[in-house]
XYZ file of C-alpha atoms in Angstrom:
769
model
C 0.072 0.109 -0.166
C 2.864 2.339 0.762
C 4.539 1.762 -2.407
C 1.591 2.368 -4.101
C 1.243 5.664 -2.513
C 4.651 6.528 -3.319
C 3.969 5.815 -7.163
C 0.837 7.703 -6.853
C 2.974 11.013 -5.465
C 5.841 10.565 -8.079
C 3.382 10.119 -11.040
C 1.185 13.350 -9.907
C 4.476 15.691 -9.634
C 5.828 14.515 -12.815
C 2.376 15.204 -14.598
C 1.837 18.487 -12.844
C 5.869 19.341 -13.630
C 5.815 18.641 -17.150
C 3.076 21.352 -18.199
C 4.977 23.559 -16.062
C 8.388 23.506 -17.900
C 6.829 23.490 -21.093
C 4.496 26.560 -20.622
C 7.708 28.586 -19.368
C 9.343 27.372 -22.920
C 6.427 28.479 -24.653
C 5.912 31.548 -23.055
C 9.686 32.760 -23.511
C 9.115 31.541 -27.675
C 5.663 33.728 -27.583
C 7.688 36.877 -26.319
C 10.332 36.514 -29.001
C 7.695 35.983 -31.597
C 5.576 39.512 -30.148
C 8.925 41.200 -30.425
C 9.449 40.306 -34.136
C 5.861 41.558 -34.682
C 6.458 44.662 -32.399
C 9.550 45.258 -34.794
C 7.638 44.548 -37.836
C 9.462 41.558 -39.070
C 12.836 42.502 -40.078
C 14.639 40.484 -42.320
C 17.302 39.567 -39.661
C 14.458 37.256 -37.921
C 13.108 35.558 -41.077
C 14.837 32.119 -39.798
C 11.910 32.259 -37.240
C 9.326 31.896 -39.999
C 10.501 28.451 -40.861
C 12.545 27.168 -37.793
C 9.899 25.037 -35.936
C 12.239 23.867 -32.739
C 13.347 25.475 -29.681
C 14.718 28.957 -30.767
C 17.623 28.693 -28.265
C 18.793 26.238 -30.905
C 18.664 28.848 -33.915
C 22.637 28.917 -34.900
C 23.763 32.643 -34.529
C 24.156 34.804 -37.628
C 25.884 37.964 -37.800
C 22.390 39.802 -37.728
C 20.840 37.740 -35.153
C 22.044 35.938 -31.487
C 19.710 34.616 -29.155
C 21.442 32.588 -26.235
C 19.389 30.711 -23.561
C 20.433 29.428 -20.177
C 18.154 27.149 -17.894
C 15.097 27.694 -20.664
C 15.158 31.379 -20.451
C 16.531 33.628 -23.242
C 19.587 35.363 -21.521
C 21.105 37.277 -24.680
C 19.043 38.720 -27.394
C 20.878 40.614 -30.358
C 19.161 41.883 -33.451
C 20.745 44.167 -36.158
C 18.502 45.649 -38.974
C 19.259 47.492 -41.780
C 17.464 50.879 -41.219
C 19.749 53.900 -42.197
C 21.154 55.613 -38.580
C 20.546 58.733 -37.948
C 18.648 60.131 -40.884
C 19.432 64.196 -40.293
C 15.289 64.849 -41.335
C 13.797 63.225 -38.210
C 11.487 65.502 -36.308
C 10.082 62.574 -33.772
C 7.729 61.096 -36.277
C 7.906 58.289 -38.355
C 9.222 58.289 -41.950
C 8.810 55.758 -44.500
C 11.313 53.418 -45.221
C 13.752 55.014 -42.442
C 12.145 53.972 -39.368
C 9.095 51.460 -38.163
C 5.916 52.919 -39.062
C 3.263 54.747 -37.084
C 1.719 51.532 -35.674
C 4.726 51.346 -33.550
C 4.529 51.749 -29.686
C 7.475 52.241 -28.032
C 5.833 51.631 -24.657
C 4.102 48.562 -25.719
C 7.387 47.274 -27.153
C 9.481 47.740 -23.936
C 6.592 46.338 -21.758
C 6.886 42.896 -23.969
C 10.489 43.035 -24.008
C 10.806 43.531 -20.127
C 9.166 40.065 -19.889
C 12.238 38.525 -20.821
C 13.413 39.223 -17.264
C 16.479 37.199 -17.097
C 18.405 39.040 -20.120
C 21.830 39.994 -19.439
C 22.629 40.968 -22.941
C 20.427 43.115 -25.128
C 21.206 44.332 -28.716
C 18.833 46.660 -30.548
C 20.636 48.302 -33.613
C 19.591 49.913 -36.896
C 15.756 48.793 -36.454
C 14.076 51.794 -37.066
C 13.024 52.068 -33.234
C 11.558 55.360 -32.566
C 10.020 57.376 -29.799
C 10.944 58.269 -26.403
C 12.450 55.319 -24.195
C 10.519 54.612 -21.403
C 11.417 54.324 -17.410
C 10.277 50.926 -17.360
C 13.379 49.740 -19.511
C 14.788 49.245 -15.880
C 12.541 46.224 -15.081
C 15.452 44.412 -16.965
C 17.361 44.383 -13.828
C 20.023 41.641 -14.841
C 20.893 43.669 -17.694
C 24.931 43.756 -18.258
C 25.201 45.070 -21.631
C 22.893 47.490 -23.584
C 23.088 48.484 -26.944
C 20.401 50.171 -28.439
C 22.640 52.560 -31.402
C 21.582 53.741 -34.938
C 18.036 54.137 -33.970
C 15.749 57.091 -33.897
C 15.181 57.382 -30.107
C 14.761 60.522 -28.299
C 13.883 62.839 -25.192
C 15.842 62.171 -22.145
C 18.095 59.014 -20.849
C 15.127 57.657 -18.404
C 16.462 58.024 -15.191
C 15.536 54.817 -13.594
C 18.451 53.290 -15.759
C 20.389 54.239 -12.687
C 18.713 51.177 -10.857
C 20.631 48.969 -13.485
C 23.439 48.656 -11.238
C 24.733 45.422 -13.264
C 25.457 47.326 -16.614
C 28.700 47.266 -17.398
C 28.311 48.339 -21.165
C 25.969 51.370 -22.217
C 25.771 51.797 -25.737
C 23.141 54.680 -27.145
C 24.802 55.888 -30.095
C 23.549 57.414 -33.166
C 20.109 58.496 -31.475
C 18.137 61.467 -30.998
C 18.440 62.044 -27.277
C 18.314 65.794 -26.926
C 18.505 66.259 -22.906
C 21.710 66.600 -20.806
C 24.197 63.769 -19.958
C 22.320 62.375 -16.597
C 23.731 63.366 -13.285
C 22.762 60.005 -12.056
C 25.173 58.131 -14.155
C 27.382 57.322 -11.184
C 25.227 55.085 -9.737
C 26.256 52.498 -11.883
C 29.381 51.615 -10.362
C 30.181 49.020 -12.427
C 29.813 50.576 -15.889
C 33.273 50.460 -17.973
C 32.113 51.340 -21.205
C 29.750 54.691 -22.009
C 29.038 55.348 -25.208
C 26.586 58.405 -26.080
C 28.062 59.746 -29.553
C 26.091 61.418 -32.024
C 23.139 62.230 -30.423
C 22.096 65.798 -29.319
C 22.775 65.866 -25.668
C 23.266 69.430 -24.570
C 24.258 70.804 -21.059
C 27.416 70.764 -18.813
C 29.764 67.529 -18.696
C 28.500 65.401 -15.763
C 30.971 65.919 -12.900
C 29.487 62.276 -11.765
C 31.281 60.813 -14.119
C 34.421 61.441 -12.297
C 33.164 59.113 -9.759
C 32.601 55.785 -11.555
C 36.136 54.711 -11.449
C 35.854 51.158 -13.165
C 35.612 53.690 -16.826
C 37.663 52.551 -19.550
C 36.257 54.258 -22.507
C 34.368 57.194 -22.625
C 32.440 58.474 -26.023
C 30.672 61.423 -25.944
C 31.626 62.940 -29.459
C 29.144 65.090 -31.850
C 27.051 66.443 -29.336
C 26.362 69.986 -27.945
C 27.779 69.389 -24.347
C 29.140 72.824 -23.165
C 30.771 74.286 -20.122
C 34.148 73.391 -18.459
C 35.633 69.870 -18.110
C 36.412 68.746 -14.786
C 39.368 67.079 -12.972
C 39.541 63.870 -14.560
C 42.641 62.392 -12.823
C 40.567 59.928 -10.642
C 39.398 57.798 -13.673
C 42.350 55.736 -13.113
C 41.183 53.178 -15.365
C 40.379 55.337 -18.513
C 42.053 54.224 -21.827
C 39.908 56.120 -24.282
C 38.183 59.652 -24.054
C 36.598 61.127 -27.052
C 34.466 64.257 -26.663
C 35.156 65.702 -29.912
C 32.657 68.053 -31.819
C 31.124 69.671 -28.854
C 30.901 73.042 -27.478
C 33.248 72.663 -24.654
C 34.943 75.956 -23.552
C 37.238 75.572 -20.453
C 40.914 75.135 -20.260
C 42.541 71.678 -20.182
C 41.734 69.859 -16.826
C 44.036 67.301 -15.222
C 43.926 63.984 -17.061
C 44.474 60.233 -15.984
C 47.896 59.110 -16.590
C 46.940 56.053 -18.241
C 45.058 57.167 -21.046
C 45.781 56.052 -24.759
C 43.808 58.087 -26.880
C 42.220 61.393 -26.182
C 40.207 63.087 -28.755
C 39.125 66.591 -28.062
C 39.130 68.481 -31.467
C 36.272 71.124 -32.660
C 35.584 72.622 -29.270
C 36.614 75.949 -27.687
C 38.851 74.537 -25.445
C 41.747 77.529 -24.717
C 44.891 78.144 -22.724
C 48.033 76.521 -22.621
C 48.399 72.715 -22.765
C 49.413 72.035 -19.269
C 52.696 70.476 -18.278
C 51.151 67.379 -16.476
C 50.247 66.194 -20.267
C 54.152 65.426 -20.374
C 53.634 62.635 -17.516
C 50.877 60.486 -19.801
C 53.304 57.750 -20.952
C 50.670 55.363 -22.510
C 49.482 58.132 -24.812
C 49.128 57.158 -28.143
C 46.954 59.103 -30.023
C 46.404 63.192 -29.000
C 43.874 65.461 -31.056
C 43.544 69.035 -29.787
C 43.122 70.262 -33.121
C 40.290 73.170 -33.919
C 40.263 74.640 -30.602
C 41.477 77.940 -29.081
C 44.653 76.845 -27.309
C 47.523 79.207 -26.967
C 51.523 79.400 -25.984
C 53.929 77.625 -27.932
C 53.770 73.684 -28.292
C 55.251 72.180 -25.816
C 58.735 69.975 -26.522
C 57.452 67.061 -24.413
C 54.402 66.422 -26.632
C 56.641 65.407 -29.590
C 58.776 62.746 -27.388
C 55.886 61.074 -25.259
C 57.386 57.407 -25.221
C 54.193 55.881 -27.045
C 52.874 58.613 -28.972
C 52.042 57.870 -32.781
C 49.642 60.562 -33.505
C 49.657 64.475 -32.652
C 47.352 66.966 -34.124
C 47.267 70.543 -32.839
C 46.362 72.027 -35.826
C 43.908 75.242 -36.136
C 44.772 76.353 -33.021
C 45.829 80.066 -31.933
C 49.167 78.708 -30.917
C 52.329 81.229 -31.357
C 56.112 81.821 -31.135
C 58.791 79.250 -31.908
C 59.499 75.406 -31.434
C 61.958 74.368 -29.350
C 65.047 73.515 -31.523
C 66.902 71.209 -31.543
C 63.566 69.120 -31.020
C 63.576 65.156 -30.157
C 60.659 63.122 -31.784
C 59.849 60.046 -30.569
C 60.643 56.711 -32.785
C 56.960 55.875 -32.974
C 55.627 59.398 -33.629
C 54.069 58.661 -37.283
C 51.575 61.644 -37.796
C 52.083 65.282 -36.650
C 49.862 67.988 -37.687
C 50.537 71.738 -36.454
C 49.169 73.406 -39.594
C 47.209 76.493 -39.447
C 48.937 77.999 -36.223
C 50.814 81.320 -35.736
C 54.029 79.689 -35.410
C 57.339 80.953 -36.855
C 61.204 80.615 -36.703
C 62.987 77.495 -38.009
C 61.141 73.811 -38.492
C 63.202 71.276 -36.240
C 64.724 68.877 -38.234
C 62.603 65.904 -36.888
C 59.351 67.778 -38.415
C 61.156 69.145 -41.439
C 60.028 66.658 -43.934
C 57.605 64.196 -44.234
C 58.768 60.302 -45.261
C 57.755 56.783 -45.176
C 58.179 56.906 -41.148
C 56.580 60.034 -40.275
C 53.810 62.592 -42.118
C 54.140 66.128 -41.225
C 51.669 68.845 -41.826
C 52.826 72.359 -40.924
C 51.218 74.747 -43.528
C 49.377 77.925 -42.822
C 52.270 79.313 -40.267
C 55.043 81.682 -40.606
C 57.880 79.180 -40.682
C 60.938 80.392 -42.808
C 60.812 77.479 -45.146
C 59.252 77.130 -48.823
C 57.980 73.751 -48.002
C 54.140 73.774 -47.787
C 51.899 77.233 -47.721
C 53.475 79.484 -45.349
C 52.420 83.256 -44.665
C 54.677 86.116 -44.338
C 55.959 86.352 -40.926
C 54.183 89.783 -40.619
C 51.007 87.890 -40.848
C 51.817 86.218 -37.527
C 53.071 89.395 -36.062
C 50.020 91.130 -36.983
C 47.656 88.476 -35.452
C 49.624 88.472 -32.027
C 49.547 92.230 -31.930
C 45.594 92.091 -32.890
C 44.967 89.480 -29.919
C 47.162 91.421 -27.555
C 45.266 94.711 -28.458
C 41.874 92.477 -28.231
C 43.059 91.155 -24.579
C 43.778 94.703 -23.365
C 40.398 95.991 -24.563
C 39.009 92.691 -22.677
C 40.608 93.899 -19.950
C 39.312 97.318 -19.717
C 35.956 96.459 -20.133
C 36.383 93.716 -17.231
C 37.406 97.055 -15.267
C 34.671 98.797 -16.491
C 32.064 96.305 -15.457
C 33.653 95.797 -12.155
C 33.650 99.457 -11.359
C 29.846 99.826 -12.663
C 29.166 96.693 -10.694
C 30.577 98.239 -7.280
C 28.661 101.492 -8.038
C 25.290 99.589 -8.427
C 26.088 97.300 -5.281
C 26.492 100.868 -2.905
C 23.699 102.355 -4.060
C 21.796 99.309 -3.200
C 23.065 98.686 0.045
C 22.209 102.407 0.905
C 18.374 101.890 -0.453
C 18.200 98.679 1.984
C 19.456 100.780 4.885
C 16.991 103.328 4.470
C 14.122 100.908 3.619
C 15.102 98.685 6.671
C 15.112 101.922 9.390
C 11.430 102.522 8.002
C 10.722 98.545 8.740
C 12.043 99.072 12.073
C 9.026 101.700 13.032
C 6.525 98.581 12.980
C 5.332 97.040 15.747
C 7.108 94.678 17.889
C 4.614 91.927 17.698
C 5.320 92.016 13.488
C 9.348 91.317 13.988
C 9.139 88.651 16.649
C 6.703 86.208 14.770
C 8.792 82.663 15.046
C 9.189 81.498 11.258
C 8.078 78.055 10.362
C 10.357 75.232 10.628
C 11.253 74.131 7.021
C 11.642 70.302 6.401
C 13.757 69.278 3.698
C 13.117 66.019 2.005
C 16.375 64.250 1.878
C 17.177 63.031 -1.667
C 16.311 59.348 -2.915
C 19.043 57.067 -2.978
C 19.858 53.803 -4.318
C 19.241 50.705 -2.197
C 22.888 50.153 -0.230
C 21.767 46.525 -0.856
C 21.756 46.897 -4.589
C 25.074 48.500 -4.720
C 26.270 45.847 -2.300
C 25.327 43.200 -4.586
C 26.519 45.143 -7.558
C 28.816 42.300 -9.379
C 32.018 43.365 -11.207
C 32.291 42.490 -14.849
C 35.471 40.937 -15.813
C 37.860 42.250 -18.387
C 37.231 39.951 -20.728
C 33.108 40.594 -20.490
C 34.278 44.322 -20.721
C 36.196 43.771 -23.997
C 33.694 41.586 -25.894
C 33.176 37.943 -24.510
C 29.549 38.847 -23.782
C 27.617 36.013 -22.110
C 28.185 33.810 -24.910
C 26.985 30.166 -24.059
C 28.896 27.144 -25.125
C 28.397 26.276 -28.705
C 26.015 23.471 -29.888
C 27.639 19.942 -30.243
C 26.841 18.288 -33.184
C 27.024 14.376 -33.433
C 29.329 12.819 -36.037
C 26.498 11.338 -38.151
C 25.027 14.991 -38.435
C 27.613 16.146 -40.180
C 28.394 12.835 -42.250
C 24.755 13.114 -43.433
C 25.560 17.056 -43.807
C 28.531 16.533 -46.445
C 27.227 13.109 -47.623
C 29.606 11.039 -46.025
C 32.520 13.584 -46.603
C 31.745 13.312 -50.327
C 34.603 14.685 -52.622
C 32.304 16.851 -54.581
C 31.791 18.930 -51.443
C 35.618 19.425 -50.331
C 35.800 23.393 -50.782
C 39.853 22.999 -49.675
C 42.545 21.186 -47.695
C 45.288 23.167 -45.792
C 47.618 22.567 -43.149
C 45.376 22.385 -40.495
C 42.942 19.903 -42.395
C 40.265 19.523 -44.884
C 37.272 21.797 -45.347
C 33.877 20.616 -46.713
C 30.782 22.431 -47.597
C 27.471 20.834 -45.915
C 23.698 21.324 -45.479
C 22.192 20.671 -41.845
C 19.005 19.238 -41.281
C 17.227 22.397 -40.848
C 18.419 23.608 -44.639
C 21.284 25.860 -42.900
C 24.643 25.761 -45.415
C 27.701 25.384 -43.346
C 31.465 24.843 -43.650
C 33.047 22.105 -41.540
C 36.492 22.154 -40.812
C 38.049 18.784 -40.113
C 40.561 19.741 -37.749
C 43.357 16.823 -37.132
C 45.380 17.201 -33.908
C 48.810 16.494 -33.362
C 48.558 14.411 -30.141
C 45.638 12.959 -28.717
C 43.527 15.098 -26.069
C 41.167 14.113 -23.256
C 37.467 15.005 -24.236
C 36.905 17.250 -20.997
C 39.973 19.382 -21.978
C 38.773 19.720 -25.049
C 35.393 20.875 -24.538
C 36.710 23.804 -21.901
C 39.116 24.851 -25.165
C 36.018 24.851 -27.353
C 34.212 26.561 -25.053
C 36.624 29.823 -25.338
C 36.720 29.263 -28.880
C 32.725 29.929 -28.968
C 33.279 33.058 -27.131
C 35.336 34.518 -30.162
C 31.949 36.329 -31.695
C 32.835 39.220 -34.073
C 31.408 40.851 -36.897
C 34.673 40.131 -39.085
C 34.938 36.470 -37.727
C 33.143 33.874 -39.302
C 30.613 32.426 -37.079
C 31.303 29.319 -34.912
C 27.922 27.549 -34.812
C 29.189 24.024 -33.283
C 31.478 21.421 -33.190
C 31.928 17.686 -32.972
C 34.568 15.380 -31.320
C 35.522 12.286 -33.338
C 34.654 9.485 -30.347
C 32.487 8.816 -27.866
C 32.742 12.448 -26.528
C 32.850 10.853 -22.769
C 34.980 13.392 -20.613
C 37.722 10.534 -19.704
C 38.115 9.417 -23.805
C 40.789 10.953 -25.918
C 40.205 12.496 -29.059
C 42.742 13.326 -32.022
C 40.015 14.658 -34.416
C 37.540 17.863 -33.797
C 34.956 18.660 -36.578
C 34.368 22.547 -36.072
C 31.140 23.570 -37.962
C 31.194 27.594 -39.356
C 29.013 29.750 -41.173
C 29.160 29.157 -44.772
C 30.571 32.768 -46.414
C 29.699 32.260 -50.590
C 31.755 35.034 -52.040
C 35.177 33.990 -52.206
C 38.430 34.869 -50.498
C 40.311 37.904 -50.605
C 43.325 36.749 -52.581
C 41.051 35.608 -55.235
C 39.490 38.762 -55.759
C 42.894 40.349 -55.602
C 43.472 38.891 -59.055
C 40.099 39.508 -60.644
C 40.549 41.541 -64.076
C 36.368 41.465 -64.876
C 35.375 45.408 -64.099
C 33.001 44.835 -61.849
C 34.655 42.303 -59.403
C 37.869 44.585 -59.392
C 38.911 45.800 -55.805
C 39.795 49.503 -55.692
C 41.770 50.805 -53.027
C 38.874 51.949 -50.915
C 37.218 48.691 -51.341
C 40.711 47.182 -50.108
C 41.056 49.548 -47.322
C 37.333 48.768 -45.768
C 38.371 44.779 -45.892
C 41.801 45.423 -44.202
C 40.137 47.695 -41.454
C 37.391 44.772 -41.074
C 40.138 42.360 -40.751
C 42.228 44.269 -38.563
C 39.246 44.869 -36.045
C 39.001 41.279 -35.866
C 42.577 40.846 -34.848
C 42.718 43.435 -32.404
C 39.687 41.674 -30.917
C 41.211 38.305 -30.960
C 44.234 39.767 -28.935
C 42.655 41.911 -26.518
C 38.992 41.444 -26.557
C 38.735 37.949 -24.638
C 41.164 36.280 -21.763
C 43.196 34.560 -22.880
C 44.153 36.345 -26.269
C 44.055 34.242 -29.303
C 47.512 34.504 -31.368
C 49.026 32.899 -34.346
C 45.512 33.200 -36.064
C 46.894 32.083 -39.421
C 46.703 35.336 -41.271
C 46.700 35.151 -45.245
C 44.703 36.567 -47.747
C 43.106 32.859 -48.551
C 41.468 33.034 -45.039
C 39.811 36.276 -45.574
C 36.322 35.511 -46.660
C 33.816 38.005 -48.103
C 30.083 37.244 -47.986
C 27.732 38.997 -50.343
C 27.884 42.264 -49.373
C 31.690 41.906 -49.727
C 31.689 42.288 -45.847
C 35.090 40.673 -44.568
C 35.603 37.821 -42.471
C 38.665 35.977 -40.759
C 38.448 32.077 -40.848
C 40.303 29.439 -39.182
C 41.290 32.121 -36.390
C 41.729 30.750 -33.069
C 42.678 27.079 -33.793
C 45.908 27.704 -31.838
C 43.378 27.307 -28.661
C 42.543 23.612 -29.796
C 45.972 22.721 -30.872
C 47.955 23.962 -28.024
C 50.294 25.800 -30.127
C 50.744 28.680 -27.936
C 51.285 26.188 -24.616
C 54.156 24.752 -25.819
C 55.867 28.113 -25.823
C 55.052 28.529 -21.889
C 57.519 27.830 -19.481
C 57.234 28.363 -15.467
C 58.717 31.927 -15.553
C 56.395 34.615 -15.903
C 58.774 36.852 -17.628
C 59.127 34.157 -20.499
C 55.412 34.133 -20.745
C 54.932 37.621 -21.450
C 58.020 37.743 -23.645
C 56.424 34.403 -25.739
C 53.068 36.196 -25.479
C 54.769 39.090 -27.238
C 56.155 37.237 -29.846
C 52.712 35.634 -31.203
C 51.009 38.792 -31.233
C 54.228 40.299 -33.409
C 53.729 36.923 -35.606
C 50.485 38.224 -36.317
C 51.742 41.278 -36.761
C 54.348 40.312 -39.530
C 51.285 38.082 -41.351
C 49.283 40.708 -41.567
C 52.119 42.776 -43.113
C 52.115 40.184 -46.083
C 48.425 40.903 -46.327
C 48.936 44.663 -46.875
C 51.680 43.594 -49.186
C 49.499 41.784 -51.224
C 46.844 44.367 -51.202
C 49.465 46.462 -52.503
C 51.066 44.725 -55.456
C 48.567 41.529 -55.646
C 49.294 38.006 -55.095
C 52.661 37.087 -54.442
C 53.431 33.755 -55.936
C 53.805 31.031 -53.045
C 57.244 30.204 -51.851
C 58.562 33.654 -53.344
C 57.702 36.246 -50.401
C 60.979 36.493 -49.212
C 62.774 36.876 -52.543
C 60.005 39.655 -53.020
C 61.162 41.065 -49.875
C 64.877 41.051 -50.776
C 64.878 42.516 -54.172
C 61.725 44.477 -54.576
C 60.975 46.122 -51.026
C 63.354 48.852 -52.041
C 61.227 50.131 -54.654
C 58.521 51.585 -52.488
C 61.163 54.188 -51.714
C 60.558 55.795 -55.342
C 57.939 56.794 -57.733
C 59.015 54.969 -60.523
C 59.836 51.988 -58.325
C 55.970 52.126 -57.181
C 54.709 52.226 -60.619
C 56.724 49.057 -61.430
C 55.548 47.050 -58.579
C 52.133 48.321 -57.035
C 48.666 46.713 -58.602
C 47.797 49.097 -61.469
C 44.192 49.416 -59.841
C 45.947 50.491 -56.699
C 47.847 52.872 -58.617
C 44.792 54.492 -60.384
C 42.283 54.658 -57.570
C 44.468 55.651 -54.664
C 45.612 59.399 -53.495
C 49.141 59.665 -52.985
C 48.752 60.315 -49.043
C 46.590 57.506 -48.572
C 49.009 54.979 -50.328
C 52.294 56.282 -48.842
C 50.459 55.759 -45.342
C 49.741 52.186 -45.998
C 53.216 51.284 -47.415
C 54.768 52.982 -44.212
C 52.784 50.718 -41.902
C 53.503 47.993 -44.213
C 57.099 48.324 -43.841
C 56.823 48.315 -40.104
C 54.942 45.117 -39.846
C 57.238 43.103 -41.874
C 60.217 44.290 -40.393
C 63.015 42.380 -39.445
C 63.177 43.629 -36.521
C 60.725 42.386 -34.415
C 60.756 45.131 -31.675
C 60.207 47.823 -34.096
C 56.793 46.276 -35.309
C 53.553 48.258 -34.399
C 51.103 47.508 -32.090
C 47.653 46.208 -33.926
C 45.944 49.083 -32.484
C 48.660 51.448 -34.267
C 48.010 49.229 -37.681
C 44.360 50.044 -37.061
C 44.613 53.814 -36.605
C 46.660 53.998 -39.950
C 44.364 52.443 -42.063
C 41.365 54.268 -40.290
C 43.539 57.375 -41.260
C 44.586 56.107 -44.508
C 40.760 55.334 -45.350
C 39.812 59.038 -44.387
C 42.142 60.540 -46.395
C 41.010 58.703 -49.448
C 37.658 59.192 -49.115
C 38.142 62.962 -48.825
C 40.236 62.685 -52.188
C 37.447 60.642 -53.521
C 34.828 63.498 -52.827
C 36.836 66.057 -53.984
C 37.393 64.502 -57.590
C 33.943 63.869 -57.646
C 33.024 67.056 -57.152
C 35.660 68.333 -59.681
C 34.192 66.094 -62.290
C 30.424 67.399 -61.473
C 31.321 71.148 -61.224
């Protein structure tokens, strides 16, 4: 009887529990379908139309990621194709730009907030419009929020201040038109803040200085005004970008650890402070288009890591220290359009492959670049002196007038007081009412106490990505028709690559990765988990893996099959050889591809811990999708094959040295990619011969004409081409110490692309005029 009762209880519990579990999964699915409906069925969510399984198992793509844990959605990233920051937006829907007038921001956020376990949320370029409601704070578990490139306006909701687990807040490219909120310091875990390209106004919030975890601040392209506060307390700050605002103070104290400082196109005044000479980590400094005065301090040119220095379009005067010492890493200097006079120091005297210098628009005694007559700078200085004297006289007059007015007012108050004193004593002695002050509302202390600090890896992009899907060998065998030779895409040093079709119709690429020695399945699972976290727009997406064998933790594995997204438009090396007009890659196209891949490699080095090095960089491994978006393939295999581990020893110094060597290997290999972008594909095995015999030809105009791809010569500007040649030489330098960092490579490529874009725009303008 007891056994029967136990059986009935267990059976009843099972029956009651099963619908509950099913209901939970169905509830999450229904919310996702409602979100799709709110967003008016964007193309990035088309997979939901045909996928009839658990949406948590949908393979992530460039435009959509859904990740789950314990049967609830924890990560949702959707990227649309709506144009960003349409200038004609005035708060009302615009056809083909925003979502339709039927869209309700309030209803949408209400639906969204039912995914209460979300930790990562990205809704990008979806045409979302309207003010962001306070109820967004219901997503209290959020650690990463990105709503960039939409049409959201009004104020940033105050209740975001309660979302204390946020470590990254990105609201770029919207129409927020209130102030940067003072409550921002409530987000005590914030490491990445980006509010650029909005319409924010008011003062720079001093509360930002209290968030000591901040590493990156982007507030450029707004209308923020007033003074910059002392920022020296932000010890972890690496990037500060406040370009194109209305700041009108002197330069304040800055954190010594800054790597990038961009303050151009404001109204900053005064001289550059001496403490800038203590910023030993500084690589990029842009103070152009302000009202800075004095002579450029010599220490700026010799900071140990400085690569880019822009002081152009200011009111600087006097002479430069001569002789002047310039850092060997300094590659770009712009001191043009000031009032500088005298002799130009030798280290700035002329541009070369190693250093580009702009000094026109001054009064230097040189015939190079456009220089004004010495009298121009002298007159400007004299005019400035006269205007300053006038300003001083006006200030004295104003103060004198104010003193007279104050004295007259004081006399008036005195006589009025004497008349009032004649009133009754009772009136004078009426006790004042007590004023009860309301104490300001505060964030509950228990919330702050429980705020979890996000790791460095999460901050830089790992983003709570779940363990990738595990495929069975039988699934992949069926997907490739038993690894049929007709589906073989290629064979390299790390294994064969097949084209396959999964059961749900998804086309994939399957890499059969042969291991040099057997590994335990448990060890490989850990390594594959690390590899699965490498998500970036310019990396070929990893959908899953298969370990050949029974997969038990105590078993040994000697082959791993990696399942990647299929990128169908060929590789970069093939396109560099194209002769068909519609397929030829112009110089601007090549720069776009190179910048995308450089971003991906920089992410592999710094965006995850541990970093991924020795990434097999070559033009064959750069794939392009149907929109010519570049993606790096076969990256991170060293994580699985343990290539990095064989270099490690017990000494920490040796580990650090080997890590540096691995970074330099990637820099060197990327240098070959740059080289082939300039001259076209080099025959395999002839690379060293080219370096010995032809590299010197880059130094002359005739030499360039002989070896540079004619397509590059006819579609590039001289300055853009010289910049890339310069960074290419540095990357493939035989002296590993002199090779640049990947951040420096990326910066140079972006600069070259900007110069090229300006040249293309000028050429187009000339042809239409």
